[in-house]
PDB file of C-alpha atoms in Angstrom:
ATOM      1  CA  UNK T 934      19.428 -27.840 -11.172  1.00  0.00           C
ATOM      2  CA  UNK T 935      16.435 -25.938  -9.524  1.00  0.00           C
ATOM      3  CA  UNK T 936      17.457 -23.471  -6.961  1.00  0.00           C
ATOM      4  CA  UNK T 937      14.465 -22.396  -4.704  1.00  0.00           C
ATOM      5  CA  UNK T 938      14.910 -18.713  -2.757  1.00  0.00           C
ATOM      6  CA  UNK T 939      12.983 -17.988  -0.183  1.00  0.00           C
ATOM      7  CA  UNK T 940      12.164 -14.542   0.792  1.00  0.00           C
ATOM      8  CA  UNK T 941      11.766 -14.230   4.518  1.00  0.00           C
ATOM      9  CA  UNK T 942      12.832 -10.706   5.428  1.00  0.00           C
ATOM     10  CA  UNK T 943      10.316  -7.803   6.423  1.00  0.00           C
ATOM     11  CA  UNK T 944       9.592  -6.498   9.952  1.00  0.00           C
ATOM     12  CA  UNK T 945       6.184  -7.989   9.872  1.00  0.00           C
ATOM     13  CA  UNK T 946       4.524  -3.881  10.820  1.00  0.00           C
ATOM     14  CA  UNK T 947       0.685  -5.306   9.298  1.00  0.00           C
ATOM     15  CA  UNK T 948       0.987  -8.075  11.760  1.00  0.00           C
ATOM     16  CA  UNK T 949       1.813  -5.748  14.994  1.00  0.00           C
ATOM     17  CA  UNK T 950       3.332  -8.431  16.436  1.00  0.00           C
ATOM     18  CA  UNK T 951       6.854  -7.201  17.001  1.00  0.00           C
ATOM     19  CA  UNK T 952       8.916  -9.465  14.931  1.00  0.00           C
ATOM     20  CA  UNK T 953       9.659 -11.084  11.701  1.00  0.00           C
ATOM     21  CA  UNK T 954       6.454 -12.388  10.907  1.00  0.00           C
ATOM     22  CA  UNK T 955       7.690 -15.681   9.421  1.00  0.00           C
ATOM     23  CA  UNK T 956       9.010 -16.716  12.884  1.00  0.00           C
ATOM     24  CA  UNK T 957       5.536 -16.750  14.428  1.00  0.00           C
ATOM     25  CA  UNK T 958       4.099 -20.443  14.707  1.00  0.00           C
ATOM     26  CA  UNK T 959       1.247 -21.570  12.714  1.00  0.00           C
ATOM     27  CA  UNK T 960      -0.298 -24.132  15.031  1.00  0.00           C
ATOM     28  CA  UNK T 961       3.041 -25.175  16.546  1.00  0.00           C
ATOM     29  CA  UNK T 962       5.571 -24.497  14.081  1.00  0.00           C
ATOM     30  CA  UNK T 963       6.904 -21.130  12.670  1.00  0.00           C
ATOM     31  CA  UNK T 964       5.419 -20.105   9.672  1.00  0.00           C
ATOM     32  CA  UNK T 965       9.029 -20.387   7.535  1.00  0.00           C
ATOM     33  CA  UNK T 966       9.419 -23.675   9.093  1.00  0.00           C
ATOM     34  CA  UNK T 967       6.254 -24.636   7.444  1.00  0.00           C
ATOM     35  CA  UNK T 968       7.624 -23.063   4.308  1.00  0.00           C
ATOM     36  CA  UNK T 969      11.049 -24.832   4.294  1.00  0.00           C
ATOM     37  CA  UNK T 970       9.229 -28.492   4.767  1.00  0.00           C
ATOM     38  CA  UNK T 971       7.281 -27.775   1.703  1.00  0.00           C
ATOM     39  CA  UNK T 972      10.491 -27.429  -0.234  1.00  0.00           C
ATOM     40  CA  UNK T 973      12.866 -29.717   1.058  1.00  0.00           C
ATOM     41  CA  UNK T 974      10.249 -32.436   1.001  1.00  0.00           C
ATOM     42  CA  UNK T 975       9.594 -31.455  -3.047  1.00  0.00           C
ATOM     43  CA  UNK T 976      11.368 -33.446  -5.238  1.00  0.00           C
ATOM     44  CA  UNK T 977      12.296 -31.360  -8.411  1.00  0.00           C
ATOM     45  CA  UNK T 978      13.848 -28.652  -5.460  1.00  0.00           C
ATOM     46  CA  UNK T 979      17.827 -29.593  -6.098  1.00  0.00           C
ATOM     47  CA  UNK T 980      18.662 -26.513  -3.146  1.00  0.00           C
ATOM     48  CA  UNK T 981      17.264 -23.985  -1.365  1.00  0.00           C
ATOM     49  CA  UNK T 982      18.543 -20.333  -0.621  1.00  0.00           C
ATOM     50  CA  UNK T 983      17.056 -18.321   1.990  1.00  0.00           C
ATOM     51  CA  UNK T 984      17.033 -14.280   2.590  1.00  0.00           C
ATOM     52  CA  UNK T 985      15.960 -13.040   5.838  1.00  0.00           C
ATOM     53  CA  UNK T 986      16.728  -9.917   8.370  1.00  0.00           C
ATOM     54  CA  UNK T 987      20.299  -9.502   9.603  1.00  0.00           C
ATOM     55  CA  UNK T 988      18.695 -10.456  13.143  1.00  0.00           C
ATOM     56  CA  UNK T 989      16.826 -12.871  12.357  1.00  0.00           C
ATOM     57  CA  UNK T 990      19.769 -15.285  10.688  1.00  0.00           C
ATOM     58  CA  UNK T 991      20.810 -16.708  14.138  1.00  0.00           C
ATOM     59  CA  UNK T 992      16.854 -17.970  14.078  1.00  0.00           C
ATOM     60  CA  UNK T 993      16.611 -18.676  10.762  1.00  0.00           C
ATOM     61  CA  UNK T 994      19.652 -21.274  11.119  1.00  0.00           C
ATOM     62  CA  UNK T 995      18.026 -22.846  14.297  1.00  0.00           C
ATOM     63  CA  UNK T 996      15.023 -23.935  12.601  1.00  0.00           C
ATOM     64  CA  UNK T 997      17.012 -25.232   9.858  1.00  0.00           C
ATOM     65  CA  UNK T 998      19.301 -27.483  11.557  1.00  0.00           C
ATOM     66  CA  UNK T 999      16.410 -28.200  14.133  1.00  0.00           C
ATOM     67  CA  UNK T1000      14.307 -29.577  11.081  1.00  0.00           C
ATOM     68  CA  UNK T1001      16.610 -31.159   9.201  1.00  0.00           C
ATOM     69  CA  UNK T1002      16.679 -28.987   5.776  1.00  0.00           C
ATOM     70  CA  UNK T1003      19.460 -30.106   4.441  1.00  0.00           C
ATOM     71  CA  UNK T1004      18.793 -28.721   0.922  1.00  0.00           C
ATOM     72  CA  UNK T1005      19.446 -25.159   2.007  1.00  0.00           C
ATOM     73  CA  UNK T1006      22.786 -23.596   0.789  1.00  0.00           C
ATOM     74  CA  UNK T1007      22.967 -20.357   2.128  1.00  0.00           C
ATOM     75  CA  UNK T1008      21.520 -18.158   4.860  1.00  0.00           C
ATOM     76  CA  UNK T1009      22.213 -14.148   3.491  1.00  0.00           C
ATOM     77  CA  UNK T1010      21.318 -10.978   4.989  1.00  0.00           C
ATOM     78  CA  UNK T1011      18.499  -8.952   2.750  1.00  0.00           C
ATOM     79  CA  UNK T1012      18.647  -5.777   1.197  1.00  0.00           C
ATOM     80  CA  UNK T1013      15.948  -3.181   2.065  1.00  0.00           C
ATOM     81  CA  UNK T1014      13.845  -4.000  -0.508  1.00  0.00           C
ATOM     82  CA  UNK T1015      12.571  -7.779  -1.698  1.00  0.00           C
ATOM     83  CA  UNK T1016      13.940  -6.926  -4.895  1.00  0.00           C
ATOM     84  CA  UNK T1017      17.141  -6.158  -4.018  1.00  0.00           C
ATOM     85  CA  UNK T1018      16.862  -9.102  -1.366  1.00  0.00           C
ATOM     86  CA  UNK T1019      15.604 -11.878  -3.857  1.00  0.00           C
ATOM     87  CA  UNK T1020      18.694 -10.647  -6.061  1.00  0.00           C
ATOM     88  CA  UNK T1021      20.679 -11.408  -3.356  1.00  0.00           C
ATOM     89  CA  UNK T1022      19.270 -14.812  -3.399  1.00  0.00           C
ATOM     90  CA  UNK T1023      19.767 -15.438  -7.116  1.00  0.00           C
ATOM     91  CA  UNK T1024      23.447 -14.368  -6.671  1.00  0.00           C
ATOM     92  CA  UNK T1025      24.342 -17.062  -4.267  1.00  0.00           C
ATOM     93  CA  UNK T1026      22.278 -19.914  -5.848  1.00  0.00           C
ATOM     94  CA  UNK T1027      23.933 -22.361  -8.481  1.00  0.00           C
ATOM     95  CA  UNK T1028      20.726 -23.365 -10.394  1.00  0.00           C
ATOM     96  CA  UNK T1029      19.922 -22.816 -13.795  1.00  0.00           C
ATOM     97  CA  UNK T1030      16.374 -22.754 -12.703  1.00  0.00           C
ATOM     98  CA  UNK T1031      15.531 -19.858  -9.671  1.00  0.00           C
ATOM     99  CA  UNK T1032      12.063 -20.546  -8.346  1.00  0.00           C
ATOM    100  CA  UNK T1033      11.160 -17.274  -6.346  1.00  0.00           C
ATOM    101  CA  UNK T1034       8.670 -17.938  -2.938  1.00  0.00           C
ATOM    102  CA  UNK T1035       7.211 -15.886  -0.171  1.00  0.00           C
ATOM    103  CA  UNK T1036       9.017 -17.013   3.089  1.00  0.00           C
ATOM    104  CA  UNK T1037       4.783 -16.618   4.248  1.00  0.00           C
ATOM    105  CA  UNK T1038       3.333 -18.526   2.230  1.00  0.00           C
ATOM    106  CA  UNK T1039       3.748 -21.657   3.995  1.00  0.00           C
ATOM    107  CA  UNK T1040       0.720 -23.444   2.818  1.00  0.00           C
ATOM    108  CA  UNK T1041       1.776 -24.063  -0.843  1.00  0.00           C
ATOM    109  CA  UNK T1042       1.953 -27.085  -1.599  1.00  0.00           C
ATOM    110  CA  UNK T1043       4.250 -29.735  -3.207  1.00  0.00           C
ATOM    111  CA  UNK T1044       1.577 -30.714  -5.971  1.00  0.00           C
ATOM    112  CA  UNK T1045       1.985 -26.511  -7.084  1.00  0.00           C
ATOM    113  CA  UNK T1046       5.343 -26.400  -6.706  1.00  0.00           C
ATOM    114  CA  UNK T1047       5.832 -28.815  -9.021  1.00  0.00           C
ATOM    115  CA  UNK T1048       2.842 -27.530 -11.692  1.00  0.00           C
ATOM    116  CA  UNK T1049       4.829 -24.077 -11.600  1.00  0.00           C
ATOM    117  CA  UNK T1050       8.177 -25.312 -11.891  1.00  0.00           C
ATOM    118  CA  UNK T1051       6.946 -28.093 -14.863  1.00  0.00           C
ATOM    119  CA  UNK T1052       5.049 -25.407 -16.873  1.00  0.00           C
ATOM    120  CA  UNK T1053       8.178 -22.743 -16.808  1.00  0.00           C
ATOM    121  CA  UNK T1054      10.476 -25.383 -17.921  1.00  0.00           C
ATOM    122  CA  UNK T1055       7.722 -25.629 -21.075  1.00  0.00           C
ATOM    123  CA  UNK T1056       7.142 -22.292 -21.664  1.00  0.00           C
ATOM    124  CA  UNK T1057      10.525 -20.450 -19.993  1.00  0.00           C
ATOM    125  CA  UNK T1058       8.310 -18.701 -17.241  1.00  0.00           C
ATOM    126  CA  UNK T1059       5.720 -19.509 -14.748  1.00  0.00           C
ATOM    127  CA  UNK T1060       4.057 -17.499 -12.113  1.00  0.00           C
ATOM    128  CA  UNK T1061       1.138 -19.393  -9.684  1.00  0.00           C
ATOM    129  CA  UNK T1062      -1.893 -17.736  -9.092  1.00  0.00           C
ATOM    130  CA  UNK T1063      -5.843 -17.905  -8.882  1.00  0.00           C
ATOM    131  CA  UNK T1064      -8.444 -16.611 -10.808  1.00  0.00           C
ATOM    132  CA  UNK T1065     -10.214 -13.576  -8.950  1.00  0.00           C
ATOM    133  CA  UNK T1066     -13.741 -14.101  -7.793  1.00  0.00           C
ATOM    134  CA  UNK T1067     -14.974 -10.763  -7.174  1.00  0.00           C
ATOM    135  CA  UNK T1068     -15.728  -8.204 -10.047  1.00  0.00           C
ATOM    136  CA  UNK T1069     -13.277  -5.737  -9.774  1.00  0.00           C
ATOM    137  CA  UNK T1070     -13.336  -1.863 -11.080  1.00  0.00           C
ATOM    138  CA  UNK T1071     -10.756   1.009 -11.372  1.00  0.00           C
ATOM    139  CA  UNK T1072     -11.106   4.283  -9.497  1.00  0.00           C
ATOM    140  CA  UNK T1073      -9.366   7.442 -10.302  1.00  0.00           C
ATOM    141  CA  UNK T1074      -7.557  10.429  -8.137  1.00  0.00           C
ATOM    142  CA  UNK T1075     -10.869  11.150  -6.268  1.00  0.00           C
ATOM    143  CA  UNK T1076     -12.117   7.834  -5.102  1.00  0.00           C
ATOM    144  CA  UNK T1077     -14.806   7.575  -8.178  1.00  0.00           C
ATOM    145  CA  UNK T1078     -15.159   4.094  -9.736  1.00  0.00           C
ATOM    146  CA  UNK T1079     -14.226   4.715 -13.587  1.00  0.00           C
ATOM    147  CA  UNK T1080     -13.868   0.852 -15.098  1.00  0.00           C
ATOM    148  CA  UNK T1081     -14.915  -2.722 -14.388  1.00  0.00           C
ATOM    149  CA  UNK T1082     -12.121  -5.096 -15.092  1.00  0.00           C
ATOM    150  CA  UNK T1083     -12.370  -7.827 -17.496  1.00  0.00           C
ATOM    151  CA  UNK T1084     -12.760 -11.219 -14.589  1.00  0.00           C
ATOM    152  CA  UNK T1085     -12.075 -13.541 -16.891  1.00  0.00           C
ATOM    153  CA  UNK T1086      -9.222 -11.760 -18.110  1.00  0.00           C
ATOM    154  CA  UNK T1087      -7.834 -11.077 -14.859  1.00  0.00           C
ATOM    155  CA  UNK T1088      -5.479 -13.167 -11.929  1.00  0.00           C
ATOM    156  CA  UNK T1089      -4.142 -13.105  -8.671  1.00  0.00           C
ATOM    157  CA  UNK T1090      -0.474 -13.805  -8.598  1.00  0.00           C
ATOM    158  CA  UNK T1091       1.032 -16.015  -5.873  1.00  0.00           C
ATOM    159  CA  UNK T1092       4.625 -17.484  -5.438  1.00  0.00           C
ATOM    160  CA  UNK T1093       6.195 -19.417  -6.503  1.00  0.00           C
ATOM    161  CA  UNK T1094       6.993 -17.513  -9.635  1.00  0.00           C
ATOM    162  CA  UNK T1095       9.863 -19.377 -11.367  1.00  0.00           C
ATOM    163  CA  UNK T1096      12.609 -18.454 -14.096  1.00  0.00           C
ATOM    164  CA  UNK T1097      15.643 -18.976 -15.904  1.00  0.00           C
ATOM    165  CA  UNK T1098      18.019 -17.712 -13.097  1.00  0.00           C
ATOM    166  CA  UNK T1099      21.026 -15.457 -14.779  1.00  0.00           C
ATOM    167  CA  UNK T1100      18.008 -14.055 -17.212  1.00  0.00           C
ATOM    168  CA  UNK T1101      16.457 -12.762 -14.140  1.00  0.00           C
ATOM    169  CA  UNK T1102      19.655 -11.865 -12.940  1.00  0.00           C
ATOM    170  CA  UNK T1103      20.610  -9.830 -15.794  1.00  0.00           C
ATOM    171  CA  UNK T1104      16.931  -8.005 -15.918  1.00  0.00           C
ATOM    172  CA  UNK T1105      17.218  -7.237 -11.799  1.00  0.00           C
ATOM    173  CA  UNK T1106      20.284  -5.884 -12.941  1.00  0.00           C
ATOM    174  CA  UNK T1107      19.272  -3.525 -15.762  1.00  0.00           C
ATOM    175  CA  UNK T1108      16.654  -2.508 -13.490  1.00  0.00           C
ATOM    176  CA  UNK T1109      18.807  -1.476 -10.566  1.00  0.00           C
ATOM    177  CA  UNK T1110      20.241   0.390 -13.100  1.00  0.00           C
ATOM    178  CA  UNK T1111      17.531   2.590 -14.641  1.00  0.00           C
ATOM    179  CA  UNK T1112      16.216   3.426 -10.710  1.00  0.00           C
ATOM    180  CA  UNK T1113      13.036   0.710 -10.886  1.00  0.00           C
ATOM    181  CA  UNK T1114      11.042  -0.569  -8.774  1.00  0.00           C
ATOM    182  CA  UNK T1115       8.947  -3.818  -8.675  1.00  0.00           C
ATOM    183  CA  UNK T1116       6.525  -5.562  -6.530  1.00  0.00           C
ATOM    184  CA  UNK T1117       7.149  -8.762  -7.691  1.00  0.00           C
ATOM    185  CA  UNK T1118       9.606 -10.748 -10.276  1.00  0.00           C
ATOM    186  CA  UNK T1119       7.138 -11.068 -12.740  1.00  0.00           C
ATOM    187  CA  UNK T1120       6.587  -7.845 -13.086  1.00  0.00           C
ATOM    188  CA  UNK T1121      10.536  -7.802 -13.534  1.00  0.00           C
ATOM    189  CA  UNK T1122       9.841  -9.582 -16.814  1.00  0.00           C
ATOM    190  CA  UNK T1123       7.066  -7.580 -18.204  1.00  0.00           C
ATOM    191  CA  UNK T1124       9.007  -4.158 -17.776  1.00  0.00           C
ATOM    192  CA  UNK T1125      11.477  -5.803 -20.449  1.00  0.00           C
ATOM    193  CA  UNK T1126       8.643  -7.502 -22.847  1.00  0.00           C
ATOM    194  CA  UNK T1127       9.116 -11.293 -21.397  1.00  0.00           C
ATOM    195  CA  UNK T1128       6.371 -13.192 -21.155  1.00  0.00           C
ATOM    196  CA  UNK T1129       5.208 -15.339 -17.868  1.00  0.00           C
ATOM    197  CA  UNK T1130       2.926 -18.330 -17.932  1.00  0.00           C
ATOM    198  CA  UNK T1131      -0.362 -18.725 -15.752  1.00  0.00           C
ATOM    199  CA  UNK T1132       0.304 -21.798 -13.759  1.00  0.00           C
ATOM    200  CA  UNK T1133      -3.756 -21.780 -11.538  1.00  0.00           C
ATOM    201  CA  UNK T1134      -3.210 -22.696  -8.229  1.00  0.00           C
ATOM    202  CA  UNK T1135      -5.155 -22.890  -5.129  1.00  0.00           C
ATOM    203  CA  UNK T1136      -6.794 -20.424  -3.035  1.00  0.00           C
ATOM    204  CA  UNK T1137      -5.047 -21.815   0.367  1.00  0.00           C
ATOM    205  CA  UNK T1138      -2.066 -20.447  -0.571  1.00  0.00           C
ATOM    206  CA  UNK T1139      -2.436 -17.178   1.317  1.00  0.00           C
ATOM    207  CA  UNK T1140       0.936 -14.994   2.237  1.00  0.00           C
ATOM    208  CA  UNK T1141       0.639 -14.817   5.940  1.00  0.00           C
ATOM    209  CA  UNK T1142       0.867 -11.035   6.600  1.00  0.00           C
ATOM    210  CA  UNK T1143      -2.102  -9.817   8.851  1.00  0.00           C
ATOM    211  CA  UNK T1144      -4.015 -11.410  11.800  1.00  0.00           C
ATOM    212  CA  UNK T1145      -6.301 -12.369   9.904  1.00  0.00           C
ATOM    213  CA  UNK T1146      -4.206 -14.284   7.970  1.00  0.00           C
ATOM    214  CA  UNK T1147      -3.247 -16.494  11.161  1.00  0.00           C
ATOM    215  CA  UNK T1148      -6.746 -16.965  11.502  1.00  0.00           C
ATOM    216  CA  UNK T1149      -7.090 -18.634   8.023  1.00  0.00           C
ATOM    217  CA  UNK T1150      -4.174 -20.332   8.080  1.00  0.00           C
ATOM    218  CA  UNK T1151      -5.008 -22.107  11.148  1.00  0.00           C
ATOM    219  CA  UNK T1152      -8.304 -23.166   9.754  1.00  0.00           C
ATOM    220  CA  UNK T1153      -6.428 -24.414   6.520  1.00  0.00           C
ATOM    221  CA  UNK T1154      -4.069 -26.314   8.562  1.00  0.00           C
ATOM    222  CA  UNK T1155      -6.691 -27.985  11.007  1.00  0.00           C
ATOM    223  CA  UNK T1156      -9.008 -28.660   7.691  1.00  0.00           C
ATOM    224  CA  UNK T1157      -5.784 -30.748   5.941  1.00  0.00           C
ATOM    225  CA  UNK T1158      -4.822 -32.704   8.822  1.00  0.00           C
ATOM    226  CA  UNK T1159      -8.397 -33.602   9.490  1.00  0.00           C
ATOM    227  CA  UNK T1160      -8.559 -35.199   6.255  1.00  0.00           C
TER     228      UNK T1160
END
């Protein structure tokens, strides 16, 4: 069983628009919307869990039963943290498999979902991404460039990232524990020596965050249903 959790919590403060920023609409439709078609349309999705703000559930549940996502389990309150929110998720999912997505990124698509979700059930772990484009260097205290980094050497991760579920359950755990703190749930399994596979994915798949970002995701939107 593949258990999808969705985080959608965060007060949106890059975006200045007031609220949750998953609840504005991308050319007619909230962005989460967006997300939750994505997933309940995908076929190798057996559920999906979603975490969002304690105000934002009575909205959250709207859209669902508005669309018609009838995969979704559970609506949960987040913690104040993604981690501690996305463990939330895990806890109240029943998959063996837990594959981990932005509640913003609502332009991935079903064709990446699947690569992801195929290429951690080969190699136990699987994070999308893309390739980076521009040359990229390191700077230290002072603002001074020090280092290029290796390009071909180097990603950008995306969700979804996806995993064996109690494994990443267990390592949340032990990192609760020891006081750490993590961007992302990759990064989860690299602090304990796991491995995560590349899965390259598509540059569309922006997390909707500033803007600018509504900008782009308009044009992506208008660009795919003009084709």
């Amino acid at each position: 069983m593949v258990s999808a959790v969705i985080a959608a919590g965060g007060k949106g403060k890059r975006m200045g628009a007031g609220i949750n920023k998953v609840y504005l609409e991308l050319r007619g439709k909230e962005i989460l919307a967006r997300t939750l078609g994505v997933f309940q349309s995908c076929e190798v999705i057996d559920e999906i869990v979603v975490v969002t703000g304690y105000e934002d559930i009575v909205s959250c549940r709207s859209i669902i039963e508005r669309d018609g996502i009838t995969k979704v389990t559970a609506v949960s309150e987040g913690g104040k943290e993604r981690q501690e929110s996305v463990y939330i998720g895990l806890s109240l999912a029943h998959g063996d498999v837990a594959v981990i997505h932005d509640g913003a990124r609502c332009l991935v698509t079903d064709d990446e979902i699947r690569s992801v979700v195929a290429d951690a059930e080969k190699y136990g772990a699987a994070a999308l991404g893309v390739k980076v484009k521009d040359t990229l260097k390191t700077i230290d205290e002072s603002g001074n460039i020090t280092a290029t980094v290796n390009r071909e050497r180097t990603v950008q991760i995306q969700t979804p990232q996806v995993f064996d579920r109690l494994e990443l359950m267990d390592l949340h755990e032990r990192l609760k524990k020891e006081g750490g703190a993590v961007t992302d749930d990759c990064s989860v399994l690299e602090r304990y020596g796991r491995s995560v596979h590349f899965t390259p994915g598509k540059y569309e798949n922006i997390k909707i965050t500033t803007p600018e970002d509504m900008i782009m995701g308009e044009r992506i939107l208008e660009m795919r249903e003009s084709k």
